Amino acid sequence: MTTGAATTGAATTGAATTGAATVHLVPHTHWDREWYEPFQRFRLRLVDLLDDVLEWAEADPRFRFTLDGQMAAVDDYLEVRGENRERIAALVRRGQLAVGPWQILLDEFLVSGENIIRNLELGRARADELGGAMPVGYLPDEFGHCAQMPQILAAAGFAHACLWRGVPASVDGHAFRWVAPDGSAVRVEYLVGGYGNAASLFADPARFAQRAAALESQLRPLFGAEPVLGMYGTDHSAPVRSLVGLVAGLAEGGGPVQMQITTLGDYIAGRDAGANGIAVVRGELRSHAAANILPGVLSVRPHLKQAMARAERMVERYAEPLAALWSPTWPQRFLDMAWWRLVDASGHDSVTGCGVDETAVQVFARISEAEQLGQAVRDRVVGAIGRRVPRDAVVVVNPSATDRTDLVTLDLEVPAEWQAVALEQADGTLLPAQVESSTPALLHEERMDAAALPTFFPRIHGRELFGLEIVTWAVHADERVLQFDLARHGGEEPFDPDALRAAVAATAVEGTWTIRLRAQERRVITGLVSAPALGWSSARVVPAPAPAHPSVEQADHAQDRSLDNGLVRVTVHDDGTLRIVAADGTVLDGVGRMVDGGDRGDTYNYAPPATDAVLDAPLTVEVTAPDGGPLRSAITVDRSYSWPAGMDWERDRRSDACESASVSMRVELRAGEPFVRLELAIDNRSADHRVRLHVPVARPASASHAEGQLAVVERGLTAEGGDRLGAHSAGTAPSGEHPLPTFPAHGFVDAGGAGLLLTQACEYELADGALALTVLRCTGQISRNVHPYREEPAGPQIPTPQAQMIGTTTVSLAVLPHGGDWVDAGLVGAGERYRHPLHATPGHDLPGGPLESHAGLAAEGAVLTSVRRRDGMLEARLVAQSPDPVTAVLRGHFDAARTVDLRGLPGRDLPVVDGRLELPLRPWEIATVRLGER
């Protein structure tokens, strides 16, 4: 293995010399960076712990410590104790301290696949600066594991992983071979009993030998002839000072059990990565059989999931690729800061929302900073392009790796006499547009005494006034009018404020004056624009020769409750649900039913009350007639409800008292789109409940498919649970968690002809002939000591009032009815179009100039997930989002290409012909290529 710290091997203190059974003991801490206390409070404890560890390790070379597989703990410590950097590096080089390889222990289902890759990249780079990362993909506490993790680890040079949660019942030993969808595999050391299976060894020093023997005896059936792995540590814990002495005493006593103090990396290094005879597990790990996976974190505090998805899209799909392709300088530091904040917020107690309210507030702020950094980079790049585009036109950038013709909404100055408008493209063609709204020419008018007129001048900044620029001004003394004509651009003639002041002083007669601000009429226009793959184009609004032919028809029957764009038709029922019919005849009927039920669980696990009241019928339904035009049109459905105010805890039922609630659902169709866009605003005043949106399937379905992290995963109707009365396997305790078949989806979920395109990570269930999407889950405790769906607490019982989500929660998704499966329906491409709109902004160059169009980088056959500059070259990451082999094709301005792994190490050179390369990929293969000039 090429990665990892230089080590000197396990400490010999307590090593077996008589053939006695051996336990390899790994002293460690599991460090939740933020959780039931906010980050800075936990950091204070971290500094104390590592101060002690460093002192101890330097004083006793027999001591070893594993620092939880994440560099965040080291970085957080060094920000306070920067003078100790070399002390840490020396211990890493000597093999006494194991660090990395992750930057932070993430949640694998609530972030993008690229976020996972960057996390590993950042963590290992930081660890290498200190002597090298632990050569193990250590994932001790994640709430289940995504299907592509074995491929990510293998492509980063790891042969081993180590984890606890989500392991299925078929694993009956301490190791298994974990296989990704593409066939990549790593050997997994399964943390039988968790990352603290030896945490109680030293609780009573007088009984240490007895406890050591009991641990060895308990775990021996799972390890066979191999040394038993004992993980000595738990959350935010430090080892006892008597550790080394007690372990040494075992050897001196000559008992049946001996111990070696080691790091996790050294223990794993002694295992054969290619060993045969161990269980093989394929795909994601989400079994409840032997450990809790705490699936309720998928749906609690949905605003964190929304924020993370928005920020990831901004950085991954707009800022980074546009800067890589179109910026003359690479904004490395700004993008680094954005990625650091995204990765920091991905922690398994951070974006999950299972901490105190203070933690959630801090995580949200961190994610928001990442989005703002991404916006700043995007706008800088697009602004530079805009300086090449005439100011009577707009620049349109395309974040997709395919050519797009799609809608953009623009706020433009348009002459009032233009009855119909179109958007002229760079090739001279006209594409239709529709006017959404207009701004009148009279922007502002006020009256002021002549003596007070100079007090108006401080409102003028340069030539800016009321957010526009002064084009002309005039003083009409006879009418007592001071008039300004404003526009987005003030023109080429200079504006002289001194001349204005002098004219007012010379002509302002006594009396009341009118100050009048007029602006060129502005209209909000939605129009079709074409833009090449990861490139940009410009377009100009022009008068249309005739009104555009309607593409989205608004029915004049059925009480104005239907929309039809030729690809899909939607009709609103009296109960506020929708009937959606695709062009191929697929029907989804009853879409949008809101189902509210009680939740007496916590941030980790949903649980219904003993006596639940499930409500789905609205009290009132109001349907607003369609508005819009030929390119897009919408209907708004407003429903009111009465939901129980909270829980009646004494009777374990929902309260008799109720609170009013409302759900406003905007139903939109756009020309050329085979899906219906839904935007929900849920006004919630109730506590301790769960609200799900139901989408009935078109045909019976026994499985769902969900896009996750660089793969599409198939799931059934049930989840694997543990036997509460028996043991999962020899020497291990059964899981005490009720197995709910609620699953995560990141990009889309599909079943029975119903495809849901998502803007954030969501929880869903396929049950009773419908996809039930959790849109709101409200709870008031981090963990409950007594929980009907979980036998032991998942954390402290601390109130989380903000997790009750009182107020308005918004949710956006799209519904795509279809025949065939998700591949036939093109759900990956539909999701790309839905989530990544074209971005448009006004040009800044002289008006009347030519329109342009410039292509960037195009991809066919595979999904392009990342484009950046690295080591002086353009780097692109491709994923074969297909159950069949594909040939990926890249086209762009390059004439040399080679593959690299996730460490950046070169692979093979690829043939490039006329800026085009072809790369065969296995199903679900992730490939990274560097592109440049010869």
Tab-separated table of N, CA, C and O in Angstrom, residues 245-295:
chain	number	residue	atom	x	y	z
A	245	GLY	N	0.770	0.253	32.207
A	245	GLY	CA	1.186	-0.606	33.315
A	245	GLY	C	0.313	-1.829	33.459
A	245	GLY	O	0.813	-2.945	33.703
A	246	LEU	N	-0.991	-1.664	33.312
A	246	LEU	CA	-1.886	-2.811	33.441
A	246	LEU	C	-1.669	-3.806	32.307
A	246	LEU	O	-1.698	-5.032	32.516
A	247	VAL	N	-1.451	-3.309	31.110
A	247	VAL	CA	-1.194	-4.214	29.983
A	247	VAL	C	0.121	-4.953	30.191
A	247	VAL	O	0.217	-6.169	29.950
A	248	ALA	N	1.133	-4.248	30.671
A	248	ALA	CA	2.409	-4.906	30.944
A	248	ALA	C	2.268	-5.960	32.029
A	248	ALA	O	2.925	-7.016	31.999
A	249	GLY	N	1.383	-5.707	32.980
A	249	GLY	CA	1.173	-6.660	34.056
A	249	GLY	C	0.603	-7.982	33.579
A	249	GLY	O	0.844	-9.026	34.199
A	250	LEU	N	-0.162	-7.955	32.488
A	250	LEU	CA	-0.687	-9.217	31.956
A	250	LEU	C	0.448	-10.129	31.528
A	250	LEU	O	0.426	-11.337	31.760
A	251	ALA	N	1.450	-9.563	30.863
A	251	ALA	CA	2.581	-10.371	30.410
A	251	ALA	C	3.356	-10.918	31.594
A	251	ALA	O	3.764	-12.084	31.613
A	252	GLU	N	3.543	-10.065	32.583
A	252	GLU	CA	4.288	-10.501	33.755
A	252	GLU	C	3.541	-11.583	34.518
A	252	GLU	O	4.144	-12.477	35.117
A	253	GLY	N	2.212	-11.521	34.496
A	253	GLY	CA	1.424	-12.524	35.213
A	253	GLY	C	1.328	-13.844	34.506
A	253	GLY	O	0.902	-14.841	35.090
A	254	GLY	N	1.694	-13.866	33.223
A	254	GLY	CA	1.674	-15.123	32.477
A	254	GLY	C	0.294	-15.719	32.320
A	254	GLY	O	0.149	-16.936	32.243
A	255	GLY	N	-0.739	-14.894	32.291
A	255	GLY	CA	-2.103	-15.399	32.166
A	255	GLY	C	-2.421	-15.904	30.774
A	255	GLY	O	-1.581	-15.853	29.861
A	256	PRO	N	-3.636	-16.371	30.582
A	256	PRO	CA	-4.018	-16.965	29.295
A	256	PRO	C	-4.226	-15.927	28.197
A	256	PRO	O	-4.311	-16.279	27.030
A	257	VAL	N	-4.352	-14.640	28.563
A	257	VAL	CA	-4.586	-13.590	27.573
A	257	VAL	C	-3.467	-12.569	27.655
A	257	VAL	O	-3.084	-12.148	28.743
A	258	GLN	N	-2.906	-12.229	26.517
A	258	GLN	CA	-1.887	-11.198	26.423
A	258	GLN	C	-2.417	-10.058	25.565
A	258	GLN	O	-3.359	-10.222	24.782
A	259	MET	N	-1.804	-8.897	25.727
A	259	MET	CA	-2.240	-7.718	24.974
A	259	MET	C	-1.069	-7.017	24.333
A	259	MET	O	0.032	-7.019	24.862
A	260	GLN	N	-1.368	-6.379	23.173
A	260	GLN	CA	-0.448	-5.461	22.533
A	260	GLN	C	-1.158	-4.127	22.369
A	260	GLN	O	-2.301	-4.078	21.896
A	261	ILE	N	-0.498	-3.066	22.774
A	261	ILE	CA	-1.033	-1.733	22.524
A	261	ILE	C	-0.599	-1.322	21.122
A	261	ILE	O	0.588	-1.368	20.793
A	262	THR	N	-1.535	-0.928	20.318
A	262	THR	CA	-1.236	-0.647	18.916
A	262	THR	C	-2.135	0.464	18.409
A	262	THR	O	-3.059	0.906	19.106
A	263	THR	N	-1.866	0.931	17.230
A	263	THR	CA	-2.801	1.818	16.535
A	263	THR	C	-3.681	0.972	15.627
A	263	THR	O	-3.333	-0.162	15.259
A	264	LEU	N	-4.795	1.542	15.221
A	264	LEU	CA	-5.667	0.819	14.304
A	264	LEU	C	-4.948	0.552	12.987
A	264	LEU	O	-5.077	-0.534	12.404
A	265	GLY	N	-4.154	1.509	12.532
A	265	GLY	CA	-3.425	1.311	11.281
A	265	GLY	C	-2.469	0.153	11.348
A	265	GLY	O	-2.353	-0.629	10.396
A	266	ASP	N	-1.757	-0.001	12.466
A	266	ASP	CA	-0.824	-1.113	12.592
A	266	ASP	C	-1.555	-2.447	12.691
A	266	ASP	O	-1.087	-3.460	12.161
A	267	TYR	N	-2.685	-2.474	13.363
A	267	TYR	CA	-3.445	-3.722	13.418
A	267	TYR	C	-3.910	-4.117	12.018
A	267	TYR	O	-3.758	-5.276	11.604
A	268	ILE	N	-4.475	-3.169	11.275
A	268	ILE	CA	-4.986	-3.467	9.938
A	268	ILE	C	-3.852	-3.865	9.005
A	268	ILE	O	-4.010	-4.728	8.133
A	269	ALA	N	-2.678	-3.251	9.176
A	269	ALA	CA	-1.549	-3.561	8.298
A	269	ALA	C	-1.159	-5.025	8.365
A	269	ALA	O	-0.580	-5.569	7.425
A	270	GLY	N	-1.488	-5.684	9.453
A	270	GLY	CA	-1.171	-7.099	9.581
A	270	GLY	C	-2.207	-8.025	8.994
A	270	GLY	O	-2.059	-9.245	9.068
A	271	ARG	N	-3.261	-7.471	8.424
A	271	ARG	CA	-4.322	-8.291	7.847
A	271	ARG	C	-4.145	-8.389	6.332
A	271	ARG	O	-3.674	-7.450	5.687
A	272	ASP	N	-4.536	-9.496	5.776
A	272	ASP	CA	-4.400	-9.765	4.345
A	272	ASP	C	-5.596	-9.172	3.613
A	272	ASP	O	-6.728	-9.637	3.779
A	273	ALA	N	-5.351	-8.130	2.801
A	273	ALA	CA	-6.453	-7.467	2.099
A	273	ALA	C	-7.129	-8.391	1.097
A	273	ALA	O	-8.294	-8.206	0.763
A	274	GLY	N	-6.420	-9.395	0.620
A	274	GLY	CA	-7.003	-10.293	-0.378
A	274	GLY	C	-7.436	-11.630	0.183
A	274	GLY	O	-7.579	-12.595	-0.566
A	275	ALA	N	-7.632	-11.676	1.501
A	275	ALA	CA	-7.961	-12.952	2.142
A	275	ALA	C	-9.242	-13.544	1.580
A	275	ALA	O	-10.220	-12.842	1.320
A	276	ASN	N	-9.226	-14.848	1.397
A	276	ASN	CA	-10.414	-15.564	0.951
A	276	ASN	C	-11.176	-16.096	2.156
A	276	ASN	O	-10.703	-16.078	3.290
A	277	GLY	N	-12.363	-16.580	1.886
A	277	GLY	CA	-13.138	-17.216	2.946
A	277	GLY	C	-13.908	-16.263	3.827
A	277	GLY	O	-14.455	-16.676	4.856
A	278	ILE	N	-13.931	-14.969	3.501
A	278	ILE	CA	-14.723	-14.022	4.283
A	278	ILE	C	-15.969	-13.657	3.487
A	278	ILE	O	-16.033	-13.805	2.267
A	279	ALA	N	-16.972	-13.187	4.197
A	279	ALA	CA	-18.241	-12.837	3.559
A	279	ALA	C	-18.036	-11.715	2.547
A	279	ALA	O	-17.139	-10.878	2.685
A	280	VAL	N	-18.874	-11.685	1.533
A	280	VAL	CA	-18.856	-10.641	0.517
A	280	VAL	C	-20.170	-9.868	0.615
A	280	VAL	O	-21.254	-10.458	0.610
A	281	VAL	N	-20.069	-8.560	0.739
A	281	VAL	CA	-21.241	-7.692	0.828
A	281	VAL	C	-21.151	-6.687	-0.314
A	281	VAL	O	-20.112	-6.052	-0.515
A	282	ARG	N	-22.241	-6.518	-1.030
A	282	ARG	CA	-22.256	-5.622	-2.178
A	282	ARG	C	-23.156	-4.422	-1.903
A	282	ARG	O	-24.237	-4.555	-1.353
A	283	GLY	N	-22.676	-3.269	-2.298
A	283	GLY	CA	-23.504	-2.071	-2.249
A	283	GLY	C	-23.579	-1.425	-0.883
A	283	GLY	O	-22.732	-1.619	-0.012
A	284	GLU	N	-24.628	-0.647	-0.689
A	284	GLU	CA	-24.750	0.162	0.514
A	284	GLU	C	-24.960	-0.699	1.757
A	284	GLU	O	-25.429	-1.845	1.677
A	285	LEU	N	-24.595	-0.138	2.897
A	285	LEU	CA	-24.758	-0.807	4.182
A	285	LEU	C	-25.775	-0.018	4.990
A	285	LEU	O	-25.468	1.031	5.562
A	286	ARG	N	-27.016	-0.543	5.042
A	286	ARG	CA	-28.084	0.125	5.791
A	286	ARG	C	-28.907	-0.881	6.593
A	286	ARG	O	-30.094	-0.670	6.842
A	287	SER	N	-28.281	-1.951	7.022
A	287	SER	CA	-28.975	-2.944	7.829
A	287	SER	C	-29.028	-2.495	9.291
A	287	SER	O	-28.077	-1.924	9.818
A	288	HIS	N	-30.149	-2.770	9.930
A	288	HIS	CA	-30.298	-2.518	11.369
A	288	HIS	C	-29.895	-3.734	12.196
A	288	HIS	O	-30.063	-3.733	13.412
A	289	ALA	N	-29.381	-4.789	11.556
A	289	ALA	CA	-29.261	-6.089	12.203
A	289	ALA	C	-28.394	-6.061	13.447
A	289	ALA	O	-28.743	-6.666	14.460
A	290	ALA	N	-27.269	-5.386	13.404
A	290	ALA	CA	-26.327	-5.482	14.518
A	290	ALA	C	-25.991	-4.146	15.154
A	290	ALA	O	-25.277	-4.115	16.158
A	291	ALA	N	-26.469	-3.060	14.578
A	291	ALA	CA	-26.200	-1.737	15.143
A	291	ALA	C	-27.267	-0.773	14.657
A	291	ALA	O	-27.830	-0.934	13.566
A	292	ASN	N	-27.551	0.221	15.447
A	292	ASN	CA	-28.513	1.243	15.056
A	292	ASN	C	-27.930	2.106	13.940
A	292	ASN	O	-26.775	2.533	14.014
A	293	ILE	N	-28.741	2.385	12.926
A	293	ILE	CA	-28.301	3.311	11.878
A	293	ILE	C	-29.019	4.658	11.980
A	293	ILE	O	-28.749	5.552	11.185
A	294	LEU	N	-29.944	4.796	12.910
A	294	LEU	CA	-30.523	6.088	13.281
A	294	LEU	C	-31.044	6.849	12.061
A	294	LEU	O	-30.631	7.982	11.772
A	295	PRO	N	-32.003	6.266	11.328
A	295	PRO	CA	-32.403	6.851	10.043
A	295	PRO	C	-33.188	8.143	10.155
A	295	PRO	O	-33.369	8.841	9.150
